[in-house]
Amino acid sequence: MESLRRRLPADLLRLVQRGGREDPEGLSFGLDRTTSHRELRILEDGLTIERGDRQEDTDTIKKVADRTRGRFMDGRNFAGNPAVLGDVALSRGSHYWEVDVSFSSSYRVGLALKNAPRDLFVGSNALSWCLDRTIEEYSVRHDRIKDKIRLLGHLERLGVYVDCDSGRLAFFDAEKKSLIHEITVDRAEPLYPAFALWNGFVSVQTGFTVPDYISKAFGKREGSGMNNIVQSLNIKRLRFM
């Protein structure tokens, strides 16, 4: 993968990462380096996150500076808090992006408010929501709520769908075009894409319009009120206040 990055222009690399799909332009965004934890590396494409070596940082001046500037920083947890936000605020409309997670076994992907605590995990506070993968399991998290997810095999490409108007956050297996989990986010403030990474690397892929299978599935549910769509997608819905 690294040699591929060096050889291909950014636009062509994104096309390869999408499996050759050249979709019409949808929401495009990058990663906000000013929020990035010091142990994360954002590559030149502005969308690929790598985890650097873990370093014990006891420099009080750095910690104060990080807190002042809005960087994610370690709290009272052994694993650290290597997270970063996207550089776009979502407040209306429907949006979709994907994350290549095939080279990591420990990450979180979701949404956060701009003022989400920088010393707490994404998804482990009242101002963020996420899908969490550890080496042992998958789960959806918000504040003190954790709901385990059973998946056959491991995700290669994670799809994230956000409908700001209805407060819907949904995670998809983008390879299988199947729904993993849906959350209702009851917040009026703008939402930001959020990512955390403990090993390997992940690559965010933007510029997609909402896929037809997602629009049709949710459109049918809202239009007909029938439950068979829910069952066919194996949906597991939570309401997080």
Coordinates of N, CA and C in Angstrom, one line a residue:
M1 N 0.8 -1.2 0.0 CA 0.0 0.0 0.0 C 0.9 1.3 0.0
E2 N 2.0 1.2 0.8 CA 2.8 2.4 0.9 C 3.5 2.7 -0.5
S3 N 3.9 1.6 -1.2 CA 4.6 1.8 -2.5 C 3.5 2.4 -3.5
L4 N 2.3 1.9 -3.3 CA 1.2 2.4 -4.2 C 1.0 3.9 -4.0
R5 N 1.0 4.3 -2.8 CA 0.8 5.8 -2.5 C 1.9 6.6 -3.2
R6 N 3.2 6.1 -3.1 CA 4.3 6.8 -3.7 C 4.2 6.9 -5.2
R7 N 3.7 5.9 -5.9 CA 3.7 5.9 -7.3 C 2.5 6.6 -8.0
L8 N 1.4 6.7 -7.3 CA 0.2 7.2 -7.9 C -0.2 8.6 -7.5
P9 N -0.7 9.4 -8.4 CA -1.2 10.8 -8.0 C -2.4 10.6 -7.1
A10 N -2.7 11.6 -6.3 CA -3.7 11.5 -5.3 C -5.1 11.1 -5.9
D11 N -5.5 11.8 -7.0 CA -6.8 11.5 -7.6 C -6.9 10.1 -8.1
L12 N -5.8 9.5 -8.7 CA -5.8 8.2 -9.2 C -5.8 7.2 -8.0
L13 N -5.1 7.5 -7.0 CA -5.1 6.6 -5.8 C -6.5 6.5 -5.2
R14 N -7.2 7.6 -5.1 CA -8.6 7.6 -4.6 C -9.4 6.7 -5.4
L15 N -9.3 6.7 -6.7 CA -10.0 5.9 -7.6 C -9.7 4.4 -7.4
V16 N -8.4 4.1 -7.2 CA -8.0 2.7 -6.9 C -8.6 2.2 -5.6
Q17 N -8.6 3.1 -4.6 CA -9.1 2.8 -3.3 C -10.6 2.5 -3.3
R18 N -11.3 3.2 -4.2 CA -12.8 3.0 -4.4 C -13.1 1.8 -5.2
G19 N -12.1 1.0 -5.6 CA -12.4 -0.1 -6.4 C -12.8 0.3 -7.9
G20 N -12.3 1.4 -8.4 CA -12.5 1.8 -9.7 C -13.8 2.6 -9.9
R21 N -14.6 2.9 -8.8 CA -15.8 3.6 -8.9 C -15.5 5.1 -9.0
E22 N -16.0 5.8 -10.0 CA -15.8 7.2 -10.1 C -17.2 7.9 -10.0
D23 N -17.5 8.1 -8.7 CA -18.9 8.6 -8.4 C -19.0 10.1 -8.6
P24 N -20.2 10.6 -8.9 CA -20.4 12.1 -8.9 C -19.9 12.7 -7.6
E25 N -19.5 13.9 -7.6 CA -19.0 14.6 -6.4 C -20.1 14.8 -5.4
G26 N -19.8 14.3 -4.2 CA -20.6 14.5 -3.0 C -19.8 15.3 -2.0
L27 N -20.0 15.1 -0.8 CA -19.3 15.8 0.3 C -17.8 15.5 0.3
S28 N -17.0 16.5 0.2 CA -15.5 16.3 0.3 C -15.0 17.0 1.6
F29 N -14.1 16.4 2.3 CA -13.5 17.0 3.4 C -12.2 16.4 3.7
G30 N -11.4 17.1 4.5 CA -10.1 16.6 4.9 C -10.1 16.4 6.4
L31 N -8.9 16.2 7.0 CA -8.7 16.0 8.4 C -8.2 17.3 9.0
D32 N -8.7 17.7 10.1 CA -8.3 18.9 10.8 C -7.0 18.6 11.6
R33 N -5.9 19.0 11.0 CA -4.6 18.7 11.7 C -4.5 19.4 13.0
T34 N -5.2 20.5 13.2 CA -5.1 21.2 14.5 C -5.7 20.5 15.6
T35 N -6.6 19.5 15.3 CA -7.2 18.7 16.4 C -6.5 17.3 16.6
S36 N -5.5 17.0 15.7 CA -4.9 15.7 15.7 C -4.0 15.5 16.9
H37 N -4.1 14.3 17.5 CA -3.2 13.9 18.6 C -1.8 13.8 18.1
R38 N -0.8 14.1 19.0 CA 0.6 14.2 18.5 C 1.1 12.9 18.0
E39 N 0.5 11.7 18.4 CA 1.0 10.5 18.0 C 0.4 10.0 16.6
L40 N -0.5 10.8 16.1 CA -1.0 10.4 14.8 C -0.2 11.2 13.7
R41 N -0.1 10.5 12.5 CA 0.5 11.2 11.4 C -0.6 11.2 10.3
I42 N -0.8 12.4 9.8 CA -1.7 12.7 8.6 C -0.8 12.7 7.4
L43 N -1.0 11.8 6.4 CA -0.2 11.8 5.2 C -0.5 12.9 4.3
E44 N 0.3 13.0 3.2 CA 0.2 14.2 2.3 C -1.2 14.3 1.7
D45 N -1.9 13.2 1.5 CA -3.2 13.2 0.9 C -4.2 13.9 1.8
G46 N -3.9 14.1 3.0 CA -4.8 14.8 4.0 C -5.9 13.9 4.5
L47 N -5.9 12.6 4.1 CA -7.0 11.7 4.4 C -6.6 10.4 5.0
T48 N -5.3 10.1 5.0 CA -4.8 8.9 5.6 C -4.1 9.1 6.9
I49 N -4.5 8.3 7.9 CA -4.1 8.4 9.3 C -3.2 7.2 9.6
E50 N -2.0 7.5 10.1 CA -1.1 6.4 10.6 C -0.9 6.7 12.1
R51 N -0.7 5.6 12.8 CA -0.4 5.7 14.3 C 1.1 5.6 14.4
G52 N 1.7 6.6 15.1 CA 3.1 6.6 15.4 C 3.4 5.7 16.6
D53 N 4.7 5.7 17.0 CA 5.1 5.0 18.2 C 4.5 5.7 19.4
R54 N 4.1 4.9 20.4 CA 3.6 5.4 21.7 C 4.7 6.1 22.4
Q55 N 4.5 7.3 22.9 CA 5.5 8.0 23.7 C 4.9 8.6 24.9
E56 N 5.6 8.3 26.0 CA 5.1 8.9 27.3 C 5.5 10.4 27.3
D57 N 4.5 11.2 27.3 CA 4.7 12.7 27.3 C 4.3 13.3 28.6
T58 N 5.3 13.7 29.3 CA 5.0 14.3 30.6 C 5.3 15.8 30.6
D59 N 5.5 16.4 29.4 CA 5.8 17.8 29.3 C 4.5 18.6 29.5
T60 N 4.5 19.3 30.7 CA 3.3 20.0 31.1 C 3.0 21.2 30.1
I61 N 4.1 21.8 29.6 CA 3.9 22.9 28.7 C 3.2 22.4 27.4
K62 N 3.6 21.3 26.9 CA 2.9 20.7 25.7 C 1.5 20.4 26.0
K63 N 1.2 19.8 27.1 CA -0.2 19.4 27.5 C -1.1 20.6 27.6
V64 N -0.6 21.7 28.2 CA -1.4 22.9 28.3 C -1.6 23.5 26.9
A65 N -0.6 23.5 26.1 CA -0.7 24.0 24.7 C -1.7 23.2 23.9
D66 N -1.6 21.9 24.0 CA -2.6 21.0 23.3 C -4.0 21.3 23.7
R67 N -4.2 21.4 25.0 CA -5.6 21.7 25.5 C -6.1 23.0 25.0
T68 N -5.2 24.0 25.0 CA -5.6 25.4 24.5 C -5.9 25.4 23.0
R69 N -5.2 24.6 22.2 CA -5.3 24.6 20.8 C -6.4 23.7 20.3
G70 N -6.9 22.8 21.2 CA -8.0 21.9 20.8 C -7.5 20.6 20.3
R71 N -6.3 20.2 20.5 CA -5.8 18.9 20.1 C -6.3 17.8 21.0
F72 N -6.5 16.6 20.5 CA -6.8 15.5 21.3 C -5.5 15.1 22.1
M73 N -5.7 14.7 23.3 CA -4.6 14.5 24.2 C -4.9 13.3 25.1
D74 N -3.9 12.7 25.7 CA -4.1 11.6 26.6 C -4.8 12.0 27.9
G75 N -5.7 11.2 28.3 CA -6.4 11.4 29.6 C -5.8 10.4 30.6
R76 N -6.6 9.8 31.4 CA -6.2 8.9 32.4 C -6.3 7.4 32.0
N77 N -6.0 7.2 30.7 CA -6.2 5.8 30.2 C -4.8 5.4 29.7
F78 N -4.6 4.1 29.8 CA -3.3 3.5 29.4 C -3.1 3.6 27.8
A79 N -4.2 3.4 27.1 CA -4.1 3.3 25.6 C -3.9 4.6 24.9
G80 N -3.9 5.8 25.7 CA -3.8 7.0 25.0 C -5.1 7.4 24.3
N81 N -5.1 8.6 23.6 CA -6.3 9.0 23.0 C -6.0 9.6 21.6
P82 N -5.5 8.7 20.7 CA -5.0 9.2 19.4 C -6.2 9.4 18.4
A83 N -6.8 10.6 18.4 CA -8.0 10.9 17.6 C -7.8 12.2 16.8
V84 N -8.7 12.4 15.8 CA -8.6 13.6 15.0 C -10.0 13.8 14.5
L85 N -10.4 15.1 14.2 CA -11.7 15.4 13.6 C -11.6 15.8 12.2
G86 N -12.7 15.6 11.4 CA -12.7 16.1 10.1 C -12.8 17.6 10.1
D87 N -12.5 18.3 8.9 CA -12.5 19.7 8.9 C -13.8 20.3 8.3
V88 N -14.9 19.5 8.5 CA -16.2 20.0 8.0 C -17.3 19.9 9.1
A89 N -18.1 20.9 9.1 CA -19.2 20.9 10.1 C -20.5 20.5 9.3
L90 N -21.2 19.5 9.8 CA -22.4 19.0 9.2 C -23.6 19.4 10.0
S91 N -24.5 20.2 9.3 CA -25.6 20.7 10.0 C -26.9 20.5 9.3
R92 N -26.9 20.1 8.0 CA -28.1 19.9 7.2 C -27.8 18.9 6.1
G93 N -28.8 18.2 5.6 CA -28.7 17.3 4.5 C -28.1 16.0 4.8
S94 N -28.0 15.1 3.8 CA -27.5 13.7 4.0 C -26.1 13.6 3.4
H95 N -25.3 12.9 4.0 CA -23.9 12.8 3.6 C -23.4 11.4 3.8
Y96 N -22.4 11.0 3.0 CA -21.8 9.6 3.1 C -20.3 9.7 2.8
W97 N -19.5 8.9 3.6 CA -18.1 8.7 3.3 C -17.7 7.3 3.7
E98 N -16.6 6.9 3.2 CA -16.1 5.6 3.5 C -14.7 5.6 4.2
V99 N -14.4 4.6 4.9 CA -13.1 4.5 5.6 C -12.5 3.1 5.3
D100 N -11.3 3.1 4.6 CA -10.6 1.8 4.4 C -10.0 1.4 5.8
V101 N -10.5 0.4 6.4 CA -10.1 0.0 7.7 C -9.3 -1.4 7.7
S102 N -9.0 -1.8 6.5 CA -8.4 -3.1 6.3 C -7.0 -3.3 6.9
F103 N -6.4 -2.2 7.2 CA -5.0 -2.3 7.7 C -4.9 -1.9 9.2
S104 N -6.0 -2.0 9.9 CA -6.0 -1.7 11.4 C -7.0 -2.7 12.1
S105 N -6.6 -3.0 13.3 CA -7.5 -3.9 14.1 C -7.9 -3.2 15.4
S106 N -7.7 -1.8 15.4 CA -8.1 -1.1 16.6 C -8.3 0.4 16.2
Y107 N -9.6 0.7 16.1 CA -10.0 2.1 15.6 C -11.4 2.4 16.1
R108 N -11.7 3.7 16.0 CA -13.1 4.2 16.2 C -13.4 5.2 15.1
V109 N -14.6 5.1 14.6 CA -15.1 6.0 13.5 C -16.5 6.5 13.9
G110 N -16.7 7.8 13.8 CA -18.0 8.3 14.1 C -18.2 9.8 13.9
L111 N -18.9 10.4 14.9 CA -19.2 11.8 14.9 C -18.9 12.4 16.2
A112 N -18.6 13.7 16.2 CA -18.4 14.4 17.5 C -18.8 15.8 17.4
L113 N -19.2 16.5 18.4 CA -19.4 17.9 18.4 C -18.0 18.6 18.5
K114 N -18.0 19.8 18.1 CA -16.7 20.6 18.1 C -16.1 20.6 19.5
N115 N -16.9 20.7 20.5 CA -16.4 20.9 21.9 C -16.4 19.5 22.6
A116 N -16.3 18.4 21.9 CA -16.2 17.1 22.6 C -14.9 17.1 23.4
P117 N -14.9 16.5 24.6 CA -13.7 16.5 25.4 C -12.5 15.9 24.6
R118 N -11.4 16.6 24.7 CA -10.2 16.1 24.0 C -9.3 15.1 24.8
D119 N -9.7 14.9 26.0 CA -8.9 13.9 26.8 C -9.8 12.6 27.1
L120 N -10.9 12.5 26.4 CA -11.7 11.3 26.5 C -11.9 10.6 25.1
F121 N -12.0 9.3 25.1 CA -12.2 8.6 23.8 C -13.4 9.1 23.1
V122 N -13.2 9.1 21.7 CA -14.4 9.3 20.9 C -15.4 8.2 21.1
G123 N -16.6 8.6 21.4 CA -17.7 7.6 21.8 C -17.8 7.3 23.2
S124 N -16.9 7.8 24.0 CA -16.9 7.5 25.5 C -17.2 8.8 26.2
N125 N -18.0 9.7 25.6 CA -18.5 10.9 26.3 C -19.8 11.3 25.7
A126 N -20.5 12.2 26.3 CA -21.8 12.6 25.8 C -21.9 13.4 24.5
L127 N -20.7 13.7 24.0 CA -20.7 14.6 22.8 C -20.1 13.9 21.6
S128 N -20.1 12.6 21.6 CA -19.6 11.8 20.4 C -20.2 10.4 20.4
W129 N -20.2 9.9 19.1 CA -20.9 8.6 18.8 C -19.9 7.9 17.9
C130 N -19.8 6.5 18.0 CA -18.9 5.9 17.1 C -19.1 4.4 17.0
L131 N -18.6 3.8 15.9 CA -18.4 2.4 15.8 C -16.9 2.1 16.3
D132 N -16.8 1.1 17.2 CA -15.5 0.8 17.8 C -15.0 -0.6 17.4
R133 N -13.8 -0.7 16.9 CA -13.3 -2.0 16.7 C -12.0 -2.2 17.6
T134 N -12.0 -3.3 18.4 CA -10.8 -3.7 19.1 C -10.4 -5.0 18.4
I135 N -9.3 -5.6 18.9 CA -8.9 -6.9 18.3 C -9.9 -7.9 18.6
E136 N -10.6 -7.8 19.7 CA -11.6 -8.9 20.1 C -13.0 -8.7 19.6
E137 N -13.4 -7.4 19.4 CA -14.9 -7.3 19.1 C -15.2 -5.9 18.4
Y138 N -16.4 -5.8 17.9 CA -17.0 -4.6 17.3 C -18.1 -4.2 18.3
S139 N -18.3 -2.8 18.4 CA -19.4 -2.3 19.2 C -19.7 -0.9 18.8
V140 N -20.9 -0.4 19.2 CA -21.2 1.0 19.0 C -21.2 1.6 20.3
R141 N -20.7 2.8 20.4 CA -20.5 3.5 21.7 C -21.0 4.9 21.7
H142 N -21.5 5.3 22.9 CA -21.9 6.7 23.1 C -22.0 6.9 24.6
D143 N -21.2 7.8 25.2 CA -21.1 8.1 26.6 C -20.8 6.8 27.4
R144 N -21.8 6.3 28.2 CA -21.5 5.1 29.0 C -22.2 3.9 28.4
I145 N -22.7 4.1 27.2 CA -23.5 3.0 26.5 C -22.5 2.3 25.6
K146 N -22.5 1.0 25.6 CA -21.8 0.1 24.7 C -22.7 -1.0 24.2
D147 N -22.8 -1.2 22.9 CA -23.7 -2.2 22.4 C -22.8 -3.1 21.4
K148 N -22.6 -4.3 21.7 CA -21.7 -5.2 20.9 C -22.4 -5.5 19.6
I149 N -21.6 -5.7 18.6 CA -22.1 -6.1 17.2 C -21.5 -7.4 16.8
R150 N -22.3 -8.2 16.3 CA -21.8 -9.5 15.7 C -21.6 -9.4 14.2
L151 N -20.4 -9.6 13.7 CA -20.1 -9.5 12.3 C -19.4 -10.8 11.9
L152 N -19.7 -11.3 10.7 CA -19.0 -12.4 10.1 C -17.8 -11.9 9.4
G153 N -16.6 -12.3 9.9 CA -15.4 -11.8 9.4 C -15.1 -10.4 9.8
H154 N -14.2 -9.7 9.1 CA -13.8 -8.3 9.5 C -14.1 -7.3 8.4
L155 N -14.4 -6.1 8.8 CA -14.7 -5.1 7.9 C -13.4 -4.7 7.1
E156 N -13.6 -4.5 5.8 CA -12.6 -4.0 4.9 C -12.8 -2.5 4.7
R157 N -14.1 -2.1 4.4 CA -14.4 -0.8 4.1 C -15.7 -0.4 4.8
L158 N -15.6 0.6 5.7 CA -16.7 1.0 6.5 C -17.4 2.2 5.9
G159 N -18.7 2.1 5.6 CA -19.5 3.3 5.1 C -20.1 4.0 6.3
V160 N -20.1 5.3 6.2 CA -20.7 6.2 7.3 C -21.8 7.1 6.6
Y161 N -23.0 7.0 7.0 CA -24.1 7.7 6.5 C -24.7 8.6 7.6
V162 N -24.8 9.9 7.3 CA -25.3 10.9 8.2 C -26.5 11.6 7.6
D163 N -27.6 11.6 8.2 CA -28.8 12.5 7.8 C -29.0 13.5 8.9
C164 N -28.5 14.7 8.7 CA -28.6 15.7 9.8 C -30.0 16.1 10.1
D165 N -30.9 16.1 9.1 CA -32.2 16.6 9.3 C -33.0 15.6 10.2
S166 N -32.8 14.3 10.0 CA -33.5 13.3 10.9 C -32.7 12.9 12.1
G167 N -31.4 13.3 12.2 CA -30.6 12.9 13.3 C -30.1 11.4 13.2
R168 N -30.0 10.9 12.0 CA -29.6 9.5 11.8 C -28.1 9.4 11.5
L169 N -27.5 8.5 12.2 CA -26.1 8.0 11.9 C -26.2 6.5 11.7
A170 N -25.6 6.1 10.5 CA -25.7 4.7 10.2 C -24.3 4.2 9.7
F171 N -24.0 3.0 10.1 CA -22.7 2.4 9.7 C -23.0 1.2 8.7
F172 N -22.3 1.1 7.6 CA -22.5 0.1 6.6 C -21.2 -0.7 6.3
D173 N -21.4 -1.9 6.0 CA -20.3 -2.7 5.3 C -20.3 -2.3 3.9
A174 N -19.4 -1.4 3.4 CA -19.5 -0.9 2.1 C -19.2 -1.9 1.0
E175 N -18.5 -3.0 1.4 CA -18.2 -4.1 0.4 C -19.5 -4.9 0.2
K176 N -20.2 -5.2 1.2 CA -21.4 -6.0 1.1 C -22.7 -5.2 0.9
K177 N -22.6 -3.9 1.1 CA -23.7 -3.0 1.0 C -24.8 -3.4 2.0
S178 N -24.4 -3.6 3.2 CA -25.3 -4.0 4.2 C -25.2 -3.2 5.5
L179 N -26.3 -2.9 6.1 CA -26.3 -2.1 7.3 C -25.8 -2.8 8.5
I180 N -24.9 -2.2 9.3 CA -24.3 -2.8 10.5 C -25.1 -2.3 11.7
H181 N -25.3 -1.0 11.8 CA -25.9 -0.4 13.0 C -26.4 1.0 12.7
E182 N -27.5 1.4 13.3 CA -28.0 2.7 13.2 C -28.2 3.4 14.5
I183 N -28.0 4.7 14.6 CA -28.1 5.5 15.8 C -28.9 6.7 15.5
T184 N -29.7 7.1 16.5 CA -30.4 8.4 16.4 C -29.6 9.4 17.3
V185 N -29.1 10.5 16.7 CA -28.3 11.5 17.4 C -29.2 12.7 17.6
D186 N -29.6 12.9 18.8 CA -30.5 14.0 19.2 C -29.7 15.3 19.6
R187 N -29.0 15.9 18.6 CA -28.3 17.1 18.9 C -28.6 18.1 17.8
A188 N -28.7 19.4 18.2 CA -28.9 20.4 17.2 C -27.6 21.1 16.7
E189 N -26.5 20.9 17.4 CA -25.3 21.5 17.0 C -24.7 20.8 15.8
P190 N -23.8 21.5 15.1 CA -23.1 20.9 13.9 C -22.3 19.7 14.4
L191 N -22.2 18.7 13.5 CA -21.5 17.4 13.8 C -20.2 17.4 13.0
Y192 N -19.2 16.8 13.5 CA -17.9 16.6 12.8 C -17.5 15.2 12.7
P193 N -17.0 14.7 11.5 CA -16.5 13.4 11.4 C -15.4 13.2 12.4
A194 N -15.3 12.0 13.0 CA -14.3 11.8 14.1 C -13.7 10.4 13.9
F195 N -12.4 10.4 14.1 CA -11.6 9.1 13.9 C -10.6 9.0 15.0
A196 N -10.4 7.7 15.5 CA -9.3 7.4 16.4 C -8.7 6.1 15.9
L197 N -7.4 6.0 16.2 CA -6.6 4.9 15.6 C -5.5 4.5 16.6
W198 N -5.5 3.2 16.9 CA -4.5 2.6 17.9 C -3.4 1.8 17.2
N199 N -3.6 1.3 16.0 CA -2.6 0.6 15.3 C -2.8 0.7 13.8
G200 N -1.7 0.4 13.0 CA -1.9 0.4 11.5 C -2.2 1.8 11.0
F201 N -3.0 1.8 9.9 CA -3.5 3.0 9.3 C -4.9 2.8 8.7
V202 N -5.6 3.9 8.6 CA -6.9 4.0 7.9 C -6.9 5.1 6.9
S203 N -7.7 5.0 5.9 CA -7.8 6.0 4.9 C -9.2 6.4 4.7
V204 N -9.5 7.7 4.8 CA -10.8 8.2 4.7 C -11.0 8.5 3.2
Q205 N -12.2 8.2 2.7 CA -12.5 8.4 1.2 C -13.8 9.2 1.1
T206 N -13.7 10.4 0.6 CA -14.8 11.3 0.5 C -15.1 11.6 -0.9
G207 N -16.1 12.5 -1.1 CA -16.6 12.9 -2.5 C -17.7 12.0 -3.0
F208 N -18.2 11.1 -2.2 CA -19.3 10.2 -2.6 C -20.7 11.0 -2.5
T209 N -21.6 10.7 -3.4 CA -23.0 11.0 -3.1 C -23.5 9.8 -2.3
V210 N -24.7 10.0 -1.7 CA -25.3 8.9 -1.0 C -25.6 7.8 -1.9
P211 N -25.1 6.5 -1.7 CA -25.4 5.4 -2.6 C -26.9 5.1 -2.7
D212 N -27.3 4.7 -3.9 CA -28.8 4.4 -4.1 C -29.4 3.4 -3.1
Y213 N -28.6 2.4 -2.8 CA -29.2 1.4 -1.9 C -29.5 1.9 -0.5
I214 N -28.7 2.9 -0.1 CA -29.0 3.6 1.2 C -30.2 4.5 1.1
S215 N -30.2 5.3 0.1 CA -31.4 6.2 -0.1 C -32.7 5.5 -0.3
K216 N -32.7 4.4 -1.1 CA -33.9 3.6 -1.3 C -34.3 2.9 0.0
A217 N -33.4 2.4 0.7 CA -33.8 1.6 1.9 C -34.4 2.6 3.0
F218 N -33.8 3.7 3.2 CA -34.3 4.6 4.2 C -35.6 5.3 3.7
G219 N -35.6 5.6 2.4 CA -36.8 6.2 1.8 C -38.0 5.3 1.9
K220 N -37.9 4.0 1.7 CA -39.0 3.1 1.8 C -39.5 3.0 3.2
R221 N -38.5 3.0 4.1 CA -38.9 2.8 5.6 C -39.8 4.0 6.0
E222 N -39.3 5.2 5.6 CA -40.0 6.5 6.0 C -41.3 6.7 5.3
G223 N -41.3 6.2 4.0 CA -42.5 6.4 3.2 C -43.6 5.4 3.5
S224 N -43.2 4.2 3.8 CA -44.3 3.1 3.9 C -44.6 2.8 5.4
G225 N -43.6 3.0 6.2 CA -43.8 2.6 7.6 C -43.7 1.1 7.8
M226 N -43.3 0.4 6.8 CA -43.2 -1.1 6.9 C -42.0 -1.5 7.6
N227 N -42.1 -2.7 8.4 CA -41.0 -3.2 9.1 C -40.1 -4.1 8.3
N228 N -40.6 -4.6 7.2 CA -39.8 -5.6 6.5 C -38.5 -5.1 6.0
I229 N -38.4 -3.8 5.7 CA -37.1 -3.2 5.3 C -36.1 -3.3 6.4
V230 N -36.6 -3.0 7.7 CA -35.7 -3.1 8.8 C -35.2 -4.5 9.0
Q231 N -36.0 -5.5 8.8 CA -35.6 -6.9 9.0 C -34.7 -7.3 7.9
S232 N -34.9 -6.9 6.7 CA -34.1 -7.3 5.6 C -32.7 -6.8 5.7
L233 N -32.5 -5.6 6.4 CA -31.2 -5.1 6.5 C -30.6 -5.5 7.9
N234 N -31.3 -6.3 8.7 CA -30.8 -6.7 10.0 C -30.4 -5.5 10.8
I235 N -31.3 -4.5 10.8 CA -31.0 -3.3 11.5 C -31.1 -3.4 13.0
K236 N -30.2 -2.8 13.7 CA -30.2 -2.8 15.2 C -30.2 -1.3 15.6
R237 N -31.2 -0.8 16.0 CA -31.3 0.7 16.2 C -31.3 1.1 17.7
L238 N -30.5 2.1 18.0 CA -30.4 2.6 19.3 C -30.8 4.1 19.3
R239 N -31.3 4.5 20.4 CA -31.6 6.0 20.5 C -30.7 6.5 21.6
F240 N -29.8 7.4 21.3 CA -28.8 7.9 22.2 C -29.2 9.4 22.5
M241 N -29.5 9.7 23.7 CA -29.9 11.1 24.0 C -28.7 11.9 24.4

